Short mmCIF file of C-alpha atoms in Angstrom, two decimals:
data_model
loop_
_atom_site.label_atom_id
_atom_site.label_comp_id
_atom_site.label_asym_id
_atom_site.label_seq_id
_atom_site.Cartn_x
_atom_site.Cartn_y
_atom_site.Cartn_z
CA MET A 1 73.91 39.25 36.47
CA GLY A 2 73.02 36.21 38.25
CA THR A 3 69.55 36.15 37.01
CA GLU A 4 68.80 32.86 34.97
CA ILE A 5 66.30 33.06 32.35
CA THR A 6 64.22 30.08 31.93
CA PRO A 7 62.12 29.17 28.64
CA ASP A 8 58.93 28.97 30.56
CA GLU A 9 59.11 32.81 31.04
CA TYR A 10 58.39 33.50 27.70
CA ASP A 11 55.74 32.28 25.02
CA LEU A 12 58.25 32.47 22.10
CA ILE A 13 62.13 32.65 22.15
CA VAL A 14 63.27 33.66 18.80
CA ILE A 15 66.99 32.96 17.56
CA GLY A 16 68.24 35.22 14.80
CA THR A 17 67.27 38.95 13.77
CA GLY A 18 66.67 38.53 10.34
CA LEU A 19 63.76 39.65 8.67
CA GLN A 20 61.50 36.44 9.10
CA GLU A 21 62.62 36.33 12.84
CA SER A 22 62.06 39.83 13.30
CA LEU A 23 58.36 39.44 11.77
CA ILE A 24 57.78 36.58 13.94
CA ALA A 25 58.75 38.04 17.09
CA SER A 26 56.88 41.39 16.48
CA ALA A 27 53.78 39.51 15.44
CA ALA A 28 53.87 37.59 18.57
CA ALA A 29 54.44 40.79 20.52
CA LYS A 30 51.72 42.38 18.95
CA GLN A 31 49.39 39.82 20.04
CA GLY A 32 50.39 40.10 23.49
CA LYS A 33 52.89 37.10 23.73
CA THR A 34 55.83 37.56 25.93
CA VAL A 35 59.00 37.30 23.42
CA LEU A 36 62.68 36.99 23.87
CA HIS A 37 64.38 37.89 20.67
CA LEU A 38 68.27 36.75 20.62
CA ASP A 39 70.70 36.75 18.10
CA PRO A 40 74.14 34.85 18.28
CA ALA A 41 76.10 37.62 16.30
CA ASN A 42 78.12 40.22 18.10
CA TYR A 43 76.76 42.73 15.38
CA TYR A 44 73.46 43.21 13.55
CA GLY A 45 72.63 43.70 9.85
CA SER A 46 74.30 41.28 7.70
CA LEU A 47 75.20 43.09 4.42
CA TRP A 48 73.43 46.25 5.81
CA THR A 49 75.32 46.60 8.94
CA SER A 50 76.90 49.73 10.19
CA PHE A 51 80.00 49.98 12.41
CA GLN A 52 82.04 53.07 14.17
CA LEU A 53 85.24 53.03 12.66
CA ASP A 54 87.17 51.08 15.58
CA GLN A 55 84.27 48.50 15.29
CA PHE A 56 84.82 48.30 11.71
CA LEU A 57 88.77 48.00 11.79
CA ASP A 58 88.11 45.23 14.66
CA TRP A 59 85.87 43.22 12.12
CA CYS A 60 88.22 43.33 9.50
CA LYS A 61 91.05 42.21 11.57
CA SER A 62 89.21 39.42 12.96
CA HIS A 63 88.10 38.39 9.32
CA GLY A 64 91.64 38.31 8.42
CA SER A 65 92.17 41.39 6.44
CA ASP A 66 95.67 42.20 6.05
CA LYS A 67 95.10 45.24 3.83
CA ILE A 68 93.41 46.85 6.95
CA GLU A 69 96.67 47.72 8.44
CA ARG A 70 97.49 50.07 5.67
CA PHE A 71 94.22 51.90 6.18
CA SER A 72 94.44 52.24 10.08
CA SER A 73 98.05 53.52 9.94
CA ARG A 74 97.19 56.69 8.20
#
């Protein structure tokens, strides 16, 4: 820790890991550009996300699901 990332260290900074962002980042990298690819989400994949069970339960609780208590107490 303690290392600061500055924008002038990269040719391209891409925020988000959707299809469009990933295509742009990969195309730039393929051309030899230095790319910093970031995503503000703490999980990836949108509707295609996969979680470990404990991650799924935490996600459900953080999104206000009260029905998850029934499932997790089995």
